[in-house]
PDB file of C-alpha atoms in Angstrom:
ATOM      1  CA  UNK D1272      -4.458-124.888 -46.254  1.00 63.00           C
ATOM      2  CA  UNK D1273      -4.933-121.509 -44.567  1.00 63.00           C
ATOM      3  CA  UNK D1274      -3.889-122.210 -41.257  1.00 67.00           C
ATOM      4  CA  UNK D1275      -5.002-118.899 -39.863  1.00 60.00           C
ATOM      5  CA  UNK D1276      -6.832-116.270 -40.736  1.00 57.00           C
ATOM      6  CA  UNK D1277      -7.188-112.244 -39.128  1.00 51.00           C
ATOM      7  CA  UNK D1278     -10.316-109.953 -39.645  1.00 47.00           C
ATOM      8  CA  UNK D1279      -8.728-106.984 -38.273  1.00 47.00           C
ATOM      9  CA  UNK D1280      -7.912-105.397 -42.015  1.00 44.00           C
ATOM     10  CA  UNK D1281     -10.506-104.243 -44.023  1.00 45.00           C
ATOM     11  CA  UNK D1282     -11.209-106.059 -46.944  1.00 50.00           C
ATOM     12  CA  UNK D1283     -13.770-103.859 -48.848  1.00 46.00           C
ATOM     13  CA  UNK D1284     -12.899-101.905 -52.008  1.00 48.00           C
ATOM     14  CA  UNK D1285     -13.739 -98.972 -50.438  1.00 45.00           C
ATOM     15  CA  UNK D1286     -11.235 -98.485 -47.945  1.00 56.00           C
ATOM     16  CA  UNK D1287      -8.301 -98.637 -50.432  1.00 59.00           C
ATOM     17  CA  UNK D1288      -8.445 -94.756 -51.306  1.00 67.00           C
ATOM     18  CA  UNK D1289      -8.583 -94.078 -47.472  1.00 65.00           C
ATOM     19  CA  UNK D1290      -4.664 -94.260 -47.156  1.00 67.00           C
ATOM     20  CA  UNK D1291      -4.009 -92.020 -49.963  1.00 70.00           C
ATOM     21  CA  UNK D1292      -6.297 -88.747 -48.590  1.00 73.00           C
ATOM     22  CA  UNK D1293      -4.426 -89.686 -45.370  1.00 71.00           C
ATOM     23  CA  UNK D1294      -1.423 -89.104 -46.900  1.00 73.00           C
ATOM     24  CA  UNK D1295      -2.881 -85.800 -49.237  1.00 78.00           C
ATOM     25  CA  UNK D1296      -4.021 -84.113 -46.100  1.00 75.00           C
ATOM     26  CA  UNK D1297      -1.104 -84.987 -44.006  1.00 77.00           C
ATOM     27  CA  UNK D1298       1.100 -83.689 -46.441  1.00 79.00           C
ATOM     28  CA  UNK D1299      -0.623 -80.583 -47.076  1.00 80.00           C
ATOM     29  CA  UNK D1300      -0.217 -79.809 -43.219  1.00 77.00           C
ATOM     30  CA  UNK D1301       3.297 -80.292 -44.049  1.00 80.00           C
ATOM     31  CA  UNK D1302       2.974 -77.340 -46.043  1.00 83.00           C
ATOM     32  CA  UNK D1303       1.091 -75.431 -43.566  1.00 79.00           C
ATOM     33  CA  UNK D1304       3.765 -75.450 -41.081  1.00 80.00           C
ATOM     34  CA  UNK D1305       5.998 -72.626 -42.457  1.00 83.00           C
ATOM     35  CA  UNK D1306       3.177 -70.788 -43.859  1.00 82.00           C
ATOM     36  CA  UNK D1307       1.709 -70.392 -39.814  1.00 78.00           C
ATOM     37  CA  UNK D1308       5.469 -70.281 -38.535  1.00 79.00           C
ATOM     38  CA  UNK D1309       6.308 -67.787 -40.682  1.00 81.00           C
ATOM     39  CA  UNK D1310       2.814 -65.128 -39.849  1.00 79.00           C
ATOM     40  CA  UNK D1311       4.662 -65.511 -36.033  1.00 79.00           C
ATOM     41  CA  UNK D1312       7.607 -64.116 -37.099  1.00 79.00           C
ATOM     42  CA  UNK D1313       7.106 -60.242 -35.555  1.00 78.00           C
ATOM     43  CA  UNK D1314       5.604 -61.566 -32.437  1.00 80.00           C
ATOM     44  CA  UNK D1315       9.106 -64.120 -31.773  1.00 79.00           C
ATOM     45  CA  UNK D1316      11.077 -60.543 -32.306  1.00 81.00           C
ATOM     46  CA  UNK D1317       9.170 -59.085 -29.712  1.00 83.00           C
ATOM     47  CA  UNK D1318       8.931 -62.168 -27.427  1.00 83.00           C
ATOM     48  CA  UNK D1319      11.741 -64.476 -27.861  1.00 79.00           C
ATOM     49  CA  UNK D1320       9.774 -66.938 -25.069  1.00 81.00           C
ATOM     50  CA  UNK D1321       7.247 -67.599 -28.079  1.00 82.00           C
ATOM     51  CA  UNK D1322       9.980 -68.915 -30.357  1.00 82.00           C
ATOM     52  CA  UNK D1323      10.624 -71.811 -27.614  1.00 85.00           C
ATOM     53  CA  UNK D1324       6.848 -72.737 -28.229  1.00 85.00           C
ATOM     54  CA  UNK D1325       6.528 -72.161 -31.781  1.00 84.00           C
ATOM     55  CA  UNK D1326       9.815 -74.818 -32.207  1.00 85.00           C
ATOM     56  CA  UNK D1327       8.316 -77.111 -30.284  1.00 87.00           C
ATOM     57  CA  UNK D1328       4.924 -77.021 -31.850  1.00 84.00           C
ATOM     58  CA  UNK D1329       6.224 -77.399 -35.439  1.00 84.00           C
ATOM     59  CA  UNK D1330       8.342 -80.661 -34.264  1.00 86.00           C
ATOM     60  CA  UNK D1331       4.716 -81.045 -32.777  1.00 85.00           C
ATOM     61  CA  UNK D1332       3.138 -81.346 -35.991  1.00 83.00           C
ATOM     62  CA  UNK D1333       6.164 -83.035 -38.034  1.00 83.00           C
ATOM     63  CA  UNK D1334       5.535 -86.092 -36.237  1.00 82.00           C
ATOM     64  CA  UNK D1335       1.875 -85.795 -36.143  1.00 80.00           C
ATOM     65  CA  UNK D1336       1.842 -85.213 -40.009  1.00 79.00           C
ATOM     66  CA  UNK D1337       4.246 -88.433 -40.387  1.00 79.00           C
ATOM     67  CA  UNK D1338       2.022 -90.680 -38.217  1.00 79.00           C
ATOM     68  CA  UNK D1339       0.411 -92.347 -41.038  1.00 76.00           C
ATOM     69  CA  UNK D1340       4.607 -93.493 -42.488  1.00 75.00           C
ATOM     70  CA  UNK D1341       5.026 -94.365 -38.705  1.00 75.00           C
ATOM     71  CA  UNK D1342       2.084 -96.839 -38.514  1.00 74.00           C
ATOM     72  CA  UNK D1343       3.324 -98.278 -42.393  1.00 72.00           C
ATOM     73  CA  UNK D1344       6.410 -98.478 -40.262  1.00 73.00           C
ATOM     74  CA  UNK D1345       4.716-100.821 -37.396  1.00 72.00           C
ATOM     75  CA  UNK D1346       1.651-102.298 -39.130  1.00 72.00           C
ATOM     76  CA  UNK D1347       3.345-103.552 -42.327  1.00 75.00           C
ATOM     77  CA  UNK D1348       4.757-106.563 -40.019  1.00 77.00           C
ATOM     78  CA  UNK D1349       0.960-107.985 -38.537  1.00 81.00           C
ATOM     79  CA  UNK D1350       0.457-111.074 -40.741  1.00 84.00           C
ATOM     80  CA  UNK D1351      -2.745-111.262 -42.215  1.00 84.00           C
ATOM     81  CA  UNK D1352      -3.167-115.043 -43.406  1.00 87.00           C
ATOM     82  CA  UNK D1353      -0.530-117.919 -42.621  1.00 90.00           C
ATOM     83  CA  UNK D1354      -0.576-120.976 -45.542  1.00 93.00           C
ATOM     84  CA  UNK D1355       1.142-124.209 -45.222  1.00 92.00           C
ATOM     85  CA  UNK D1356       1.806-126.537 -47.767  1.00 92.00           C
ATOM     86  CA  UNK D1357       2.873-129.929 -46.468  1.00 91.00           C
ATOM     87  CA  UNK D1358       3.927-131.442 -48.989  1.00 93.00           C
ATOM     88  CA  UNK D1359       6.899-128.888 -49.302  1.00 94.00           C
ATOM     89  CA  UNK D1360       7.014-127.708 -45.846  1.00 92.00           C
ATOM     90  CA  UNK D1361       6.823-123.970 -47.071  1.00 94.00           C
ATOM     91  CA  UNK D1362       4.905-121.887 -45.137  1.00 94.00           C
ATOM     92  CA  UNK D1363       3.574-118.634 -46.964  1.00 93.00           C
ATOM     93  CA  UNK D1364       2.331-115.380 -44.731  1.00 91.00           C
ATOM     94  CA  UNK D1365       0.368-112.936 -46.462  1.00 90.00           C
ATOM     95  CA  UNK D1366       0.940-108.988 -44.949  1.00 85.00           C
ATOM     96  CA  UNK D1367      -0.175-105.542 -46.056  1.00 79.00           C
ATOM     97  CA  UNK D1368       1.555-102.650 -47.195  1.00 74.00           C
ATOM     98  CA  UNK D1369       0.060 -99.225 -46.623  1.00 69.00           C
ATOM     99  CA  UNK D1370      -1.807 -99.141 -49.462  1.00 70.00           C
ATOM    100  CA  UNK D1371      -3.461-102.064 -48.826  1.00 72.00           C
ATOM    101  CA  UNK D1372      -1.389-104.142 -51.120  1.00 79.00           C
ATOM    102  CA  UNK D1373      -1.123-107.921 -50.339  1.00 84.00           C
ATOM    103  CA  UNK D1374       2.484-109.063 -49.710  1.00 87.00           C
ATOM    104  CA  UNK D1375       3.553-112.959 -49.599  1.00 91.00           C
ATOM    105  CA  UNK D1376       6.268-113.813 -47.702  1.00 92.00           C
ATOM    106  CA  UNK D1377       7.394-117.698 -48.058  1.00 95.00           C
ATOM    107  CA  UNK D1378       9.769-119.395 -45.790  1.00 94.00           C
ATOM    108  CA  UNK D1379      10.757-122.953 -43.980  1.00 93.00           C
ATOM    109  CA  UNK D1380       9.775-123.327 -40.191  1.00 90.00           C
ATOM    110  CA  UNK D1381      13.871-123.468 -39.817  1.00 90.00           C
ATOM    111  CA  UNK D1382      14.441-119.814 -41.056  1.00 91.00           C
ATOM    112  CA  UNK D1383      11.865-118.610 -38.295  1.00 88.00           C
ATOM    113  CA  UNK D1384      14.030-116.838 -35.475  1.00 83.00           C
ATOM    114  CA  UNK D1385      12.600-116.065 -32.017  1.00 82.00           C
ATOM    115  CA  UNK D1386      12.380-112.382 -31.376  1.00 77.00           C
ATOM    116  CA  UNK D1387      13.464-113.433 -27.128  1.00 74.00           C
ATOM    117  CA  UNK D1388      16.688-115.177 -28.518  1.00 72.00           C
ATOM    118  CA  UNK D1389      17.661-112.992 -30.752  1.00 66.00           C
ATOM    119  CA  UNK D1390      17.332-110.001 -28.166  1.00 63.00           C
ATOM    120  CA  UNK D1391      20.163-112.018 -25.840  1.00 65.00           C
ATOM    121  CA  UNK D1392      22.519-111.751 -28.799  1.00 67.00           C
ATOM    122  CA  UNK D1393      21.578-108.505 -29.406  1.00 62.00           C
ATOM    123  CA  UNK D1394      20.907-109.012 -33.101  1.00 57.00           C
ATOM    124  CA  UNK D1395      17.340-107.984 -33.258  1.00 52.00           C
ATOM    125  CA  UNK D1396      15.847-104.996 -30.930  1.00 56.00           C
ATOM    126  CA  UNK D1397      12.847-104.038 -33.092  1.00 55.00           C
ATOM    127  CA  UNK D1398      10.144-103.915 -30.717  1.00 62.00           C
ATOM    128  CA  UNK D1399       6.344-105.014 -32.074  1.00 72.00           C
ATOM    129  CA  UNK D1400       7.823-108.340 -33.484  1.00 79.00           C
ATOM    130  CA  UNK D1401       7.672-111.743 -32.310  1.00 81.00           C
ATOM    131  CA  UNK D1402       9.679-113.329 -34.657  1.00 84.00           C
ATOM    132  CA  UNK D1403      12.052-112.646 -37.840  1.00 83.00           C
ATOM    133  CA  UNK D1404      12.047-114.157 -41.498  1.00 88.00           C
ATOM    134  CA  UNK D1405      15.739-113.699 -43.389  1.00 86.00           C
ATOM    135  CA  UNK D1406      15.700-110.309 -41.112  1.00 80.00           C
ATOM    136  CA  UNK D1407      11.739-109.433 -42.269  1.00 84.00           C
ATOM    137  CA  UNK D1408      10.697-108.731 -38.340  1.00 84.00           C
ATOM    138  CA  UNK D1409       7.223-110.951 -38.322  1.00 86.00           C
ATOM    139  CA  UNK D1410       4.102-109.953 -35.746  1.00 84.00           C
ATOM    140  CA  UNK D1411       2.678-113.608 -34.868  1.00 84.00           C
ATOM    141  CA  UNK D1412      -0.427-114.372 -32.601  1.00 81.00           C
ATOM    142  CA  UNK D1413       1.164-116.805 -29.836  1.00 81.00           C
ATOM    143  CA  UNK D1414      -2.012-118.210 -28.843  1.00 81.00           C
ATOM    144  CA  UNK D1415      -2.708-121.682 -30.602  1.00 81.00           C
ATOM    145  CA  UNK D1416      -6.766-121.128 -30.141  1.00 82.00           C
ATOM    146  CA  UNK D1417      -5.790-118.628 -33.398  1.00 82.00           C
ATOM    147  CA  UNK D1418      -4.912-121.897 -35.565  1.00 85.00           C
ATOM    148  CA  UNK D1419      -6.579-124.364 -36.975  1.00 86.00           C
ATOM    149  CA  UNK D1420      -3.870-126.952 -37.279  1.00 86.00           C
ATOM    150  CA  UNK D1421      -2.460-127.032 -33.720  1.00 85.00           C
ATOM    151  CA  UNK D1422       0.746-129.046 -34.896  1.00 89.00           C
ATOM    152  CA  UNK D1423       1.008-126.611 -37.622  1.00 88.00           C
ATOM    153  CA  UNK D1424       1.436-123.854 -35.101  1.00 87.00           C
ATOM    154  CA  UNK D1425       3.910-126.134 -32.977  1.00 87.00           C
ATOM    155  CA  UNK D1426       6.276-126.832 -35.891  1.00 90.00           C
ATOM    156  CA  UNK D1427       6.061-123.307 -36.403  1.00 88.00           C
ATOM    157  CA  UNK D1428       7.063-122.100 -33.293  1.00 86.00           C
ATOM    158  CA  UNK D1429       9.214-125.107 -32.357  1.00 83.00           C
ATOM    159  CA  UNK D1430      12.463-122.751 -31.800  1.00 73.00           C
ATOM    160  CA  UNK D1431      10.475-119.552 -29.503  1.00 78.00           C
ATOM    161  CA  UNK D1432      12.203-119.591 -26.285  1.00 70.00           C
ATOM    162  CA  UNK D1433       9.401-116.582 -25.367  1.00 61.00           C
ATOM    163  CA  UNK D1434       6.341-119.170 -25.646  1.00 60.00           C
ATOM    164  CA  UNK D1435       7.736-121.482 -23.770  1.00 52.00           C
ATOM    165  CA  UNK D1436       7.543-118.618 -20.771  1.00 50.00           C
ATOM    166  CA  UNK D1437       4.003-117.584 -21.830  1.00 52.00           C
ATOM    167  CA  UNK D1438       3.214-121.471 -20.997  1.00 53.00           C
ATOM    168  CA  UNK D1439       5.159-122.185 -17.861  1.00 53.00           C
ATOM    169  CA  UNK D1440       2.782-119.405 -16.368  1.00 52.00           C
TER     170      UNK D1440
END
């Protein structure tokens, strides 16, 4: 039984090729950035102060040509779907990769780890993650009006310190 289910991904066919020409052109900025770096080269030798800018606009445009790895990086840990069997306890989350591949990720309610404890023991400091799977960080919605099967939720959650805050408030 899908016990809840996101529409924030897109599900059509034709957004699959959008992360590749993300990719493509990002990459062939990547190429870019000694070609334009390198037509500055006489003016830095007659203004060193431009070399100061032209450094920090190619680190400028490293990063913003590796934002699409960076959101992979984030996004890869938002959980689509949750499943539950109850007959064999299993719960099974379903997660995309960055090509908009479906991922299943299966796992007891015992091997979920609270992102809040884990930060006291200083075992787990990714940020963007409420909870962690066998060391997978996880990106759960905390609000039980998400679920359909409210006990579902609770047996899932049974061991978050951090929603036990979120209620006392």
């Amino acid at each position: 039984m899908c016990v809840v289910k996101s529409t924030s991904l897109p599900s059509t066919s034709y957004d699959k090729p959008i992360p590749f020409k993300s990719i493509s052109s990002d990459n062939l900025g990547l190429c870019f950035i000694p070609i334009i770096s390198s037509s500055f080269v006489e003016t830095i030798i007659e203004r060193p102060g431009l070399a100061a800018f032209m450094a920090l606009a190619d680190t400028f445009l490293i990063f913003f040509a590796c934002t699409p790895f960076l959101l992979h990086f984030l996004t890869k840990r938002f959980v689509e779907n949750i499943y539950y069997n109850p007959k064999t306890k299993i719960f099974t989350t379903v997660h995309y990769n960055f090509i908009l591949r479906k991922k299943a990720l299966r796992f007891t309610a015992d091997e979920v780890i609270d992102a809040a404890s884990e930060v006291e023991k200083n075992k787990f400091s990714l940020q963007f993650a409420t909870c962690s799977v066998r060391s997978y960080p996880i990106l759960l919605l905390l609000e039980e009006d998400f679920y359909t099967d409210q006990e579902v939720f609770k047996l899932l959650t049974k061991n978050f310190k951090s929603l036990d805050l979120i209620r006392s408030k």
